[in-house]
């Protein structure tokens, strides 16, 4: 099992550690500056109060000066020539000489006191302590980040290992053996082992399901086509017999047409049953020829109705796909148009990239139009003897081959169905 976290997580840990260290350093710097300023103000105030207390006891005695503290007293009304120019500030605390020296000026009725103090050593102590605290804090943050990284790695790496195994699956033939909990690395936790076992069971079931689907597709293709072939051959032989009565010939022709329709439906179901990555065998064909065949098959549905069925459009596109797919789609649309049109016109327009079926039938309400592609949905006006799968098959075949199907209809005004196909 790999021992490194994904690069995205590693980058996040590094960024978090750097940002936390910067925030800590800034916070320590600001806190130290505030604390140092408070210390300076406190010491200046304390020395100033001490000077005033000494002057109250002996106005002629100014406290002695030291190396860090220099005191200047100017009685009321006296000149301030004895005070250095850089200390002549208004009352309050002020920084002097690049912040190493600070002066506090206080004025009372008896005079003014100037307390000049040097804080270079105090500042050095404060900033050294701040640097040590910041360094220790950043080291602590780095240690905490490293420990968190180790803990996260122990939690995430088993899942990453499992994701890699699942990603390597072949969808067509998923192998469950790599997910056997007995073959998991030793540092994988019990939770991941349980998940691995569940995925192994799922893989086994999916593999069995895929195999059953393949077996069904193969067996259905054979078992369903065989009787239809027998029916077609038998009807061909009877039609070829000159002694067959004309009335029987019409029935045989209807049997042949129904057999062809059944073969087309079987082809559609088998195509839809295959995996989307397995493309059915196709060929180049002329769309207009397929439309002509479907129009000819639909003519008997209009027997006795004052309805004209015609093909329009000058385009004659050639596309590559199984011809029966387009035939099934157009045939279903034409069948619906013929059933629900009592008089008027059914027009099939062939364009360069589409086929449009228009009728002057009873149309559909907005509610029916929204659900018309649902499997087995039948509105009250649907009077055909089918099972309600026609338009559902049309849409599913269109989605499978990238031929979107749209319907536009209004009650009492007819319906317009359009198939756009890629070329």
Tab-separated table of C-alpha atoms in Angstrom:
chain	number	residue	atom	x	y	z
A	1	UNK	CA	0.000	0.000	0.000
A	2	UNK	CA	1.380	3.497	-0.784
A	3	UNK	CA	2.591	5.525	2.206
A	4	UNK	CA	2.023	9.072	0.958
A	5	UNK	CA	-1.140	11.098	1.022
A	6	UNK	CA	-2.485	12.523	-2.215
A	7	UNK	CA	-0.661	15.688	-3.256
A	8	UNK	CA	-3.787	17.788	-2.713
A	9	UNK	CA	-3.971	16.811	0.973
A	10	UNK	CA	-0.228	17.286	1.441
A	11	UNK	CA	-0.460	20.793	0.013
A	12	UNK	CA	-3.303	21.582	2.383
A	13	UNK	CA	-1.295	20.453	5.404
A	14	UNK	CA	1.702	22.543	4.306
A	15	UNK	CA	-0.424	25.624	3.664
A	16	UNK	CA	-2.174	25.238	7.024
A	17	UNK	CA	1.144	24.945	8.868
A	18	UNK	CA	2.617	27.996	7.105
A	19	UNK	CA	-0.498	30.115	7.637
A	20	UNK	CA	-0.744	29.112	11.305
A	21	UNK	CA	2.946	29.969	11.835
A	22	UNK	CA	2.523	33.371	10.201
A	23	UNK	CA	-0.575	34.125	12.262
A	24	UNK	CA	1.255	33.119	15.447
A	25	UNK	CA	4.286	35.279	14.575
A	26	UNK	CA	2.095	38.294	13.826
A	27	UNK	CA	0.061	37.790	17.001
A	28	UNK	CA	3.206	37.503	19.147
A	29	UNK	CA	4.692	40.618	17.533
A	30	UNK	CA	1.570	42.681	18.107
A	31	UNK	CA	1.176	41.394	21.663
A	32	UNK	CA	4.828	42.099	22.492
A	33	UNK	CA	4.600	45.615	21.097
A	34	UNK	CA	1.483	46.347	23.146
A	35	UNK	CA	3.012	44.846	26.285
A	36	UNK	CA	6.274	46.775	25.806
A	37	UNK	CA	4.448	50.048	25.362
A	38	UNK	CA	2.408	49.388	28.503
A	39	UNK	CA	5.622	48.612	30.423
A	40	UNK	CA	7.274	51.813	29.222
A	41	UNK	CA	4.271	53.934	30.156
A	42	UNK	CA	4.079	52.318	33.589
A	43	UNK	CA	7.766	52.934	34.356
A	44	UNK	CA	7.633	56.524	33.112
A	45	UNK	CA	4.571	57.249	35.243
A	46	UNK	CA	6.155	55.614	38.297
A	47	UNK	CA	9.371	57.662	37.977
A	48	UNK	CA	7.432	60.842	37.367
A	49	UNK	CA	5.309	60.301	40.481
A	50	UNK	CA	8.489	59.607	42.448
A	51	UNK	CA	9.998	62.896	41.278
A	52	UNK	CA	6.914	64.878	42.308
A	53	UNK	CA	6.856	63.158	45.678
A	54	UNK	CA	10.504	64.086	46.262
A	55	UNK	CA	9.889	67.717	45.200
A	56	UNK	CA	7.001	68.022	47.600
A	57	UNK	CA	9.306	67.031	50.446
A	58	UNK	CA	12.137	69.267	49.292
A	59	UNK	CA	11.449	71.648	46.418
A	60	UNK	CA	15.144	72.404	46.020
A	61	UNK	CA	16.167	68.748	45.732
A	62	UNK	CA	15.843	66.988	42.390
A	63	UNK	CA	16.308	63.184	42.569
A	64	UNK	CA	19.682	61.928	41.430
A	65	UNK	CA	20.099	60.806	37.828
A	66	UNK	CA	21.289	57.338	36.768
A	67	UNK	CA	22.541	55.904	33.510
A	68	UNK	CA	19.077	55.036	32.291
A	69	UNK	CA	17.084	57.829	33.907
A	70	UNK	CA	17.655	61.572	33.430
A	71	UNK	CA	15.398	64.058	35.226
A	72	UNK	CA	14.901	67.734	34.435
A	73	UNK	CA	12.845	70.082	36.607
A	74	UNK	CA	11.783	73.549	35.513
A	75	UNK	CA	10.062	75.626	38.234
A	76	UNK	CA	7.033	77.656	37.264
A	77	UNK	CA	8.016	80.843	35.431
A	78	UNK	CA	11.632	79.695	34.854
A	79	UNK	CA	13.267	79.292	31.465
A	80	UNK	CA	13.593	75.802	30.006
A	81	UNK	CA	17.094	76.326	28.635
A	82	UNK	CA	18.371	73.489	30.841
A	83	UNK	CA	16.111	70.991	29.068
A	84	UNK	CA	17.622	69.435	25.898
A	85	UNK	CA	15.735	70.463	22.764
A	86	UNK	CA	14.700	66.904	21.884
A	87	UNK	CA	12.888	66.623	25.218
A	88	UNK	CA	10.835	69.761	24.880
A	89	UNK	CA	7.531	68.073	24.163
A	90	UNK	CA	3.958	68.736	25.233
A	91	UNK	CA	2.678	66.922	28.359
A	92	UNK	CA	2.489	63.173	27.967
A	93	UNK	CA	4.768	60.277	26.984
A	94	UNK	CA	6.844	60.466	23.814
A	95	UNK	CA	9.405	58.321	21.994
A	96	UNK	CA	12.822	59.845	21.367
A	97	UNK	CA	15.892	58.689	19.431
A	98	UNK	CA	14.457	55.855	17.320
A	99	UNK	CA	12.267	54.572	20.133
A	100	UNK	CA	15.152	53.604	22.473
A	101	UNK	CA	14.596	56.737	24.603
A	102	UNK	CA	11.265	57.847	25.973
A	103	UNK	CA	10.358	61.016	27.773
A	104	UNK	CA	7.392	61.880	29.955
A	105	UNK	CA	6.451	65.481	30.476
A	106	UNK	CA	4.140	66.526	33.328
A	107	UNK	CA	3.223	70.094	34.215
A	108	UNK	CA	1.810	71.161	37.587
A	109	UNK	CA	1.346	74.572	39.230
A	110	UNK	CA	4.797	74.401	40.799
A	111	UNK	CA	6.552	73.595	37.506
A	112	UNK	CA	7.316	70.951	34.876
A	113	UNK	CA	9.108	67.625	35.199
A	114	UNK	CA	10.884	65.886	32.296
A	115	UNK	CA	11.708	62.205	32.889
A	116	UNK	CA	14.054	60.877	30.183
A	117	UNK	CA	14.550	57.084	30.231
A	118	UNK	CA	16.410	54.596	28.016
A	119	UNK	CA	14.653	51.247	27.405
A	120	UNK	CA	17.110	49.480	25.095
A	121	UNK	CA	17.727	46.654	27.550
A	122	UNK	CA	14.034	46.248	28.388
A	123	UNK	CA	13.166	46.146	24.705
A	124	UNK	CA	15.876	43.580	24.084
A	125	UNK	CA	14.511	41.383	26.849
A	126	UNK	CA	10.909	41.684	25.648
A	127	UNK	CA	11.685	41.000	21.991
A	128	UNK	CA	13.998	38.123	22.858
A	129	UNK	CA	11.262	36.545	24.954
A	130	UNK	CA	8.769	37.161	22.140
A	131	UNK	CA	11.078	35.525	19.603
A	132	UNK	CA	11.572	32.514	21.845
A	133	UNK	CA	7.832	32.233	22.437
A	134	UNK	CA	7.080	32.550	18.708
A	135	UNK	CA	9.743	30.000	17.820
A	136	UNK	CA	8.453	27.564	20.406
A	137	UNK	CA	4.887	28.134	19.255
A	138	UNK	CA	5.760	27.561	15.600
A	139	UNK	CA	7.695	24.433	16.461
A	140	UNK	CA	4.671	23.255	18.444
A	141	UNK	CA	2.398	23.993	15.491
A	142	UNK	CA	4.698	22.140	13.129
A	143	UNK	CA	4.796	19.189	15.509
A	144	UNK	CA	1.004	19.238	15.824
A	145	UNK	CA	0.644	19.440	12.036
A	146	UNK	CA	3.025	16.525	11.601
A	147	UNK	CA	1.128	14.428	14.154
A	148	UNK	CA	-2.169	15.344	12.471
A	149	UNK	CA	-0.656	14.431	9.108
A	150	UNK	CA	0.403	11.043	10.443
A	151	UNK	CA	-3.030	10.390	11.942
A	152	UNK	CA	-4.784	11.516	8.759
A	153	UNK	CA	-2.514	9.347	6.669
A	154	UNK	CA	-3.393	6.311	8.758
A	155	UNK	CA	-7.080	7.077	8.204
A	156	UNK	CA	-6.976	8.102	4.541
A	157	UNK	CA	-4.424	5.744	3.045
A	158	UNK	CA	-6.571	2.598	3.411
A	159	UNK	CA	-9.423	4.396	1.653
A	160	UNK	CA	-7.020	5.608	-1.051
A	161	UNK	CA	-5.760	2.055	-1.507
A	162	UNK	CA	-9.327	0.787	-1.782
A	163	UNK	CA	-10.249	3.538	-4.267
A	164	UNK	CA	-7.272	2.560	-6.425
A	165	UNK	CA	-8.411	-1.051	-6.486
A	166	UNK	CA	-11.957	-0.068	-7.426
A	167	UNK	CA	-10.700	2.354	-10.081
A	168	UNK	CA	-8.796	-0.488	-11.698
A	169	UNK	CA	-11.953	-2.510	-12.208
A	170	UNK	CA	-12.938	-3.562	-15.684
A	171	UNK	CA	-16.633	-2.758	-15.874
A	172	UNK	CA	-17.129	-5.471	-18.467
A	173	UNK	CA	-15.527	-8.103	-16.239
A	174	UNK	CA	-15.043	-6.809	-12.671
A	175	UNK	CA	-12.519	-8.917	-10.762
A	176	UNK	CA	-13.383	-9.103	-7.070
A	177	UNK	CA	-10.270	-10.978	-5.916
A	178	UNK	CA	-8.119	-7.860	-5.216
A	179	UNK	CA	-10.836	-6.730	-2.787
A	180	UNK	CA	-10.720	-9.889	-0.702
A	181	UNK	CA	-10.255	-8.708	2.923
A	182	UNK	CA	-7.729	-11.511	3.409
A	183	UNK	CA	-5.510	-9.870	0.775
A	184	UNK	CA	-5.717	-6.379	2.315
A	185	UNK	CA	-2.498	-4.795	3.679
A	186	UNK	CA	-1.846	-5.318	7.350
A	187	UNK	CA	-2.315	-1.644	8.311
A	188	UNK	CA	-5.845	-1.490	6.906
A	189	UNK	CA	-8.448	-0.919	9.613
A	190	UNK	CA	-11.458	-3.096	10.298
A	191	UNK	CA	-13.853	-0.542	8.779
A	192	UNK	CA	-12.003	-0.572	5.462
A	193	UNK	CA	-11.899	-4.368	5.547
A	194	UNK	CA	-15.681	-4.415	5.959
A	195	UNK	CA	-16.088	-1.967	3.077
A	196	UNK	CA	-13.687	-4.031	0.980
A	197	UNK	CA	-15.717	-7.155	1.666
A	198	UNK	CA	-18.966	-5.380	0.764
A	199	UNK	CA	-17.463	-4.139	-2.496
A	200	UNK	CA	-16.167	-7.615	-3.253
A	201	UNK	CA	-19.674	-9.020	-2.809
A	202	UNK	CA	-21.083	-6.234	-4.978
A	203	UNK	CA	-18.475	-6.942	-7.651
A	204	UNK	CA	-19.378	-10.614	-7.629
A	205	UNK	CA	-23.056	-9.792	-8.050
A	206	UNK	CA	-22.344	-7.290	-10.830
A	207	UNK	CA	-20.182	-9.832	-12.610
A	208	UNK	CA	-22.951	-12.411	-12.402
A	209	UNK	CA	-25.505	-9.843	-13.588
A	210	UNK	CA	-23.364	-8.878	-16.580
A	211	UNK	CA	-22.925	-12.532	-17.470
A	212	UNK	CA	-26.670	-13.172	-17.191
A	213	UNK	CA	-27.365	-10.179	-19.420
A	214	UNK	CA	-24.912	-11.449	-22.025
A	215	UNK	CA	-26.440	-14.909	-21.893
A	216	UNK	CA	-29.950	-13.479	-22.207
A	217	UNK	CA	-28.993	-11.277	-25.150
A	218	UNK	CA	-27.372	-14.213	-26.928
A	219	UNK	CA	-30.182	-16.667	-26.178
A	220	UNK	CA	-32.965	-14.177	-26.912
A	221	UNK	CA	-31.367	-13.266	-30.209
A	222	UNK	CA	-31.411	-16.927	-31.207
A	223	UNK	CA	-34.669	-18.107	-29.650
A	224	UNK	CA	-36.736	-15.145	-30.846
A	225	UNK	CA	-35.341	-14.980	-34.347
A	226	UNK	CA	-35.684	-18.686	-35.075
A	227	UNK	CA	-39.521	-18.880	-35.033
A	228	UNK	CA	-39.763	-15.600	-36.944
A	229	UNK	CA	-37.451	-16.996	-39.596
A	230	UNK	CA	-39.637	-20.099	-39.851
A	231	UNK	CA	-42.752	-17.922	-40.237
A	232	UNK	CA	-41.095	-15.791	-42.906
A	233	UNK	CA	-39.811	-18.765	-44.909
A	234	UNK	CA	-43.149	-20.565	-44.682
A	235	UNK	CA	-45.051	-17.489	-45.821
A	236	UNK	CA	-42.608	-16.976	-48.693
A	237	UNK	CA	-43.166	-20.554	-49.846
A	238	UNK	CA	-46.939	-20.172	-49.685
A	239	UNK	CA	-46.793	-16.906	-51.607
A	240	UNK	CA	-44.614	-18.554	-54.236
A	241	UNK	CA	-47.198	-21.309	-54.696
A	242	UNK	CA	-49.441	-20.352	-57.654
A	243	UNK	CA	-52.287	-22.379	-56.166
A	244	UNK	CA	-52.547	-20.101	-53.114
A	245	UNK	CA	-55.848	-18.168	-53.274
A	246	UNK	CA	-55.725	-14.400	-53.538
A	247	UNK	CA	-57.535	-13.981	-50.239
A	248	UNK	CA	-54.914	-16.119	-48.504
A	249	UNK	CA	-52.152	-14.144	-50.195
A	250	UNK	CA	-53.362	-10.946	-48.536
A	251	UNK	CA	-53.333	-12.665	-45.156
A	252	UNK	CA	-49.849	-14.040	-45.807
A	253	UNK	CA	-48.612	-10.590	-46.754
A	254	UNK	CA	-49.974	-9.255	-43.487
A	255	UNK	CA	-48.229	-12.091	-41.639
A	256	UNK	CA	-44.957	-11.208	-43.378
A	257	UNK	CA	-45.369	-7.534	-42.526
A	258	UNK	CA	-46.107	-8.369	-38.896
A	259	UNK	CA	-43.083	-10.678	-38.828
A	260	UNK	CA	-40.847	-7.925	-40.163
A	261	UNK	CA	-42.222	-5.541	-37.562
A	262	UNK	CA	-41.593	-8.101	-34.830
A	263	UNK	CA	-38.015	-8.580	-36.022
A	264	UNK	CA	-37.529	-4.822	-35.913
A	265	UNK	CA	-38.864	-4.633	-32.359
A	266	UNK	CA	-36.629	-7.528	-31.305
A	267	UNK	CA	-33.643	-5.747	-32.851
A	268	UNK	CA	-34.541	-2.594	-30.928
A	269	UNK	CA	-34.853	-4.441	-27.609
A	270	UNK	CA	-31.577	-6.285	-28.140
A	271	UNK	CA	-29.783	-3.062	-29.023
A	272	UNK	CA	-31.124	-1.389	-25.894
A	273	UNK	CA	-30.171	-4.428	-23.784
A	274	UNK	CA	-26.514	-4.252	-24.818
A	275	UNK	CA	-24.001	-2.194	-22.898
A	276	UNK	CA	-23.755	1.396	-24.087
A	277	UNK	CA	-20.064	0.910	-24.923
A	278	UNK	CA	-20.861	-1.996	-27.265
A	279	UNK	CA	-21.944	-0.427	-30.538
A	280	UNK	CA	-24.223	-2.528	-32.750
A	281	UNK	CA	-23.089	-3.295	-36.266
A	282	UNK	CA	-24.070	-0.483	-38.618
A	283	UNK	CA	-23.828	0.388	-42.281
A	284	UNK	CA	-24.251	3.394	-44.513
A	285	UNK	CA	-27.767	3.758	-45.867
A	286	UNK	CA	-30.000	6.349	-47.466
A	287	UNK	CA	-32.503	7.813	-45.047
A	288	UNK	CA	-35.037	8.368	-47.809
A	289	UNK	CA	-35.119	4.662	-48.678
A	290	UNK	CA	-35.848	3.697	-45.059
A	291	UNK	CA	-38.563	6.353	-44.865
A	292	UNK	CA	-40.118	5.022	-48.068
A	293	UNK	CA	-40.269	1.486	-46.672
A	294	UNK	CA	-41.893	2.668	-43.439
A	295	UNK	CA	-44.445	4.783	-45.303
A	296	UNK	CA	-45.359	1.763	-47.417
A	297	UNK	CA	-45.811	-0.367	-44.275
A	298	UNK	CA	-48.013	2.306	-42.702
A	299	UNK	CA	-50.388	2.643	-45.659
A	300	UNK	CA	-52.674	-0.255	-44.582
A	301	UNK	CA	-53.308	1.538	-41.261
A	302	UNK	CA	-55.112	4.281	-43.205
A	303	UNK	CA	-57.487	1.952	-45.038
A	304	UNK	CA	-60.904	3.571	-45.236
A	305	UNK	CA	-59.703	6.939	-43.887
A	306	UNK	CA	-59.612	10.172	-45.938
A	307	UNK	CA	-55.980	10.723	-45.004
A	308	UNK	CA	-53.091	11.408	-47.390
A	309	UNK	CA	-49.674	10.015	-46.416
A	310	UNK	CA	-46.754	11.464	-48.341
A	311	UNK	CA	-43.012	12.105	-48.239
A	312	UNK	CA	-41.729	15.656	-48.747
A	313	UNK	CA	-38.360	17.359	-48.815
A	314	UNK	CA	-35.613	17.230	-51.420
A	315	UNK	CA	-32.809	16.049	-49.114
A	316	UNK	CA	-31.381	12.545	-49.468
A	317	UNK	CA	-28.927	12.178	-46.561
A	318	UNK	CA	-26.727	9.136	-46.004
A	319	UNK	CA	-25.916	8.109	-42.423
A	320	UNK	CA	-24.028	5.240	-40.822
A	321	UNK	CA	-26.020	3.184	-38.311
A	322	UNK	CA	-28.191	0.066	-38.175
A	323	UNK	CA	-30.951	0.876	-40.717
A	324	UNK	CA	-33.598	-0.910	-38.652
A	325	UNK	CA	-33.034	1.499	-35.760
A	326	UNK	CA	-34.220	4.465	-37.786
A	327	UNK	CA	-36.924	2.264	-39.295
A	328	UNK	CA	-38.270	1.315	-35.861
A	329	UNK	CA	-38.257	4.939	-34.708
A	330	UNK	CA	-39.989	6.323	-37.801
A	331	UNK	CA	-42.346	3.334	-37.937
A	332	UNK	CA	-43.567	3.976	-34.398
A	333	UNK	CA	-44.108	7.663	-35.094
A	334	UNK	CA	-46.001	6.866	-38.297
A	335	UNK	CA	-48.086	4.216	-36.539
A	336	UNK	CA	-49.217	6.721	-33.912
A	337	UNK	CA	-49.924	9.342	-36.563
A	338	UNK	CA	-52.046	6.902	-38.594
A	339	UNK	CA	-54.027	5.697	-35.574
A	340	UNK	CA	-54.874	9.172	-34.277
A	341	UNK	CA	-55.521	10.942	-37.586
A	342	UNK	CA	-59.065	10.487	-38.895
A	343	UNK	CA	-58.787	12.866	-41.845
A	344	UNK	CA	-56.377	15.283	-43.401
A	345	UNK	CA	-52.656	14.809	-43.995
A	346	UNK	CA	-49.664	12.916	-42.606
A	347	UNK	CA	-46.422	14.325	-43.938
A	348	UNK	CA	-42.928	12.895	-43.534
A	349	UNK	CA	-40.324	15.552	-44.331
A	350	UNK	CA	-36.737	14.417	-44.943
A	351	UNK	CA	-34.099	17.044	-44.161
A	352	UNK	CA	-30.323	16.995	-44.259
A	353	UNK	CA	-30.054	16.291	-40.520
A	354	UNK	CA	-33.584	15.400	-39.439
A	355	UNK	CA	-36.806	13.575	-40.161
A	356	UNK	CA	-40.078	15.315	-39.285
A	357	UNK	CA	-43.486	13.625	-39.048
A	358	UNK	CA	-46.499	15.980	-39.085
A	359	UNK	CA	-50.140	15.007	-38.820
A	360	UNK	CA	-53.512	16.712	-38.547
A	361	UNK	CA	-54.786	14.295	-35.918
A	362	UNK	CA	-56.390	14.826	-32.536
A	363	UNK	CA	-53.183	16.093	-30.908
A	364	UNK	CA	-52.300	15.936	-27.221
A	365	UNK	CA	-52.912	18.067	-24.163
A	366	UNK	CA	-49.913	19.562	-22.283
A	367	UNK	CA	-50.291	16.966	-19.517
A	368	UNK	CA	-50.274	14.085	-21.989
A	369	UNK	CA	-47.320	15.581	-23.866
A	370	UNK	CA	-45.244	15.626	-20.685
A	371	UNK	CA	-45.781	11.910	-20.020
A	372	UNK	CA	-46.087	10.509	-23.526
A	373	UNK	CA	-42.528	9.087	-23.456
A	374	UNK	CA	-43.095	7.239	-20.164
A	375	UNK	CA	-43.141	3.439	-20.579
A	376	UNK	CA	-46.670	1.977	-20.670
A	377	UNK	CA	-48.313	5.399	-20.320
A	378	UNK	CA	-51.606	5.602	-22.195
A	379	UNK	CA	-53.886	8.610	-22.264
A	380	UNK	CA	-57.617	8.232	-22.837
A	381	UNK	CA	-57.285	9.129	-26.475
A	382	UNK	CA	-54.778	6.357	-27.085
A	383	UNK	CA	-56.903	3.733	-28.764
A	384	UNK	CA	-54.238	1.481	-30.256
A	385	UNK	CA	-53.940	-2.148	-29.284
A	386	UNK	CA	-50.259	-1.895	-28.421
A	387	UNK	CA	-48.632	-2.080	-25.033
A	388	UNK	CA	-47.703	1.580	-24.818
A	389	UNK	CA	-43.962	1.028	-25.365
A	390	UNK	CA	-43.703	2.649	-28.823
A	391	UNK	CA	-42.686	6.210	-27.993
A	392	UNK	CA	-40.597	5.037	-25.050
A	393	UNK	CA	-38.593	2.844	-27.443
A	394	UNK	CA	-38.285	5.752	-29.875
A	395	UNK	CA	-36.779	8.035	-27.247
A	396	UNK	CA	-34.459	5.368	-25.803
A	397	UNK	CA	-33.143	4.472	-29.252
A	398	UNK	CA	-32.643	8.158	-29.975
A	399	UNK	CA	-30.669	8.616	-26.769
A	400	UNK	CA	-28.578	5.531	-27.539
A	401	UNK	CA	-27.537	6.759	-30.999
A	402	UNK	CA	-27.442	10.475	-30.304
A	403	UNK	CA	-30.625	11.224	-32.253
A	404	UNK	CA	-32.750	13.455	-30.006
A	405	UNK	CA	-36.506	13.097	-30.426
A	406	UNK	CA	-38.892	16.007	-29.808
A	407	UNK	CA	-42.682	16.264	-29.860
A	408	UNK	CA	-44.819	19.360	-30.281
A	409	UNK	CA	-48.563	18.950	-30.074
A	410	UNK	CA	-51.789	20.752	-29.248
A	411	UNK	CA	-55.193	19.201	-28.653
A	412	UNK	CA	-57.274	19.301	-31.833
A	413	UNK	CA	-54.416	20.664	-33.972
A	414	UNK	CA	-52.191	17.655	-34.613
A	415	UNK	CA	-48.680	16.618	-33.663
A	416	UNK	CA	-45.177	17.310	-34.974
A	417	UNK	CA	-42.462	14.737	-34.160
A	418	UNK	CA	-38.845	15.330	-35.100
A	419	UNK	CA	-35.769	13.090	-35.100
A	420	UNK	CA	-32.391	14.808	-35.403
A	421	UNK	CA	-29.593	12.436	-36.321
A	422	UNK	CA	-25.830	12.846	-36.249
A	423	UNK	CA	-24.044	12.148	-39.504
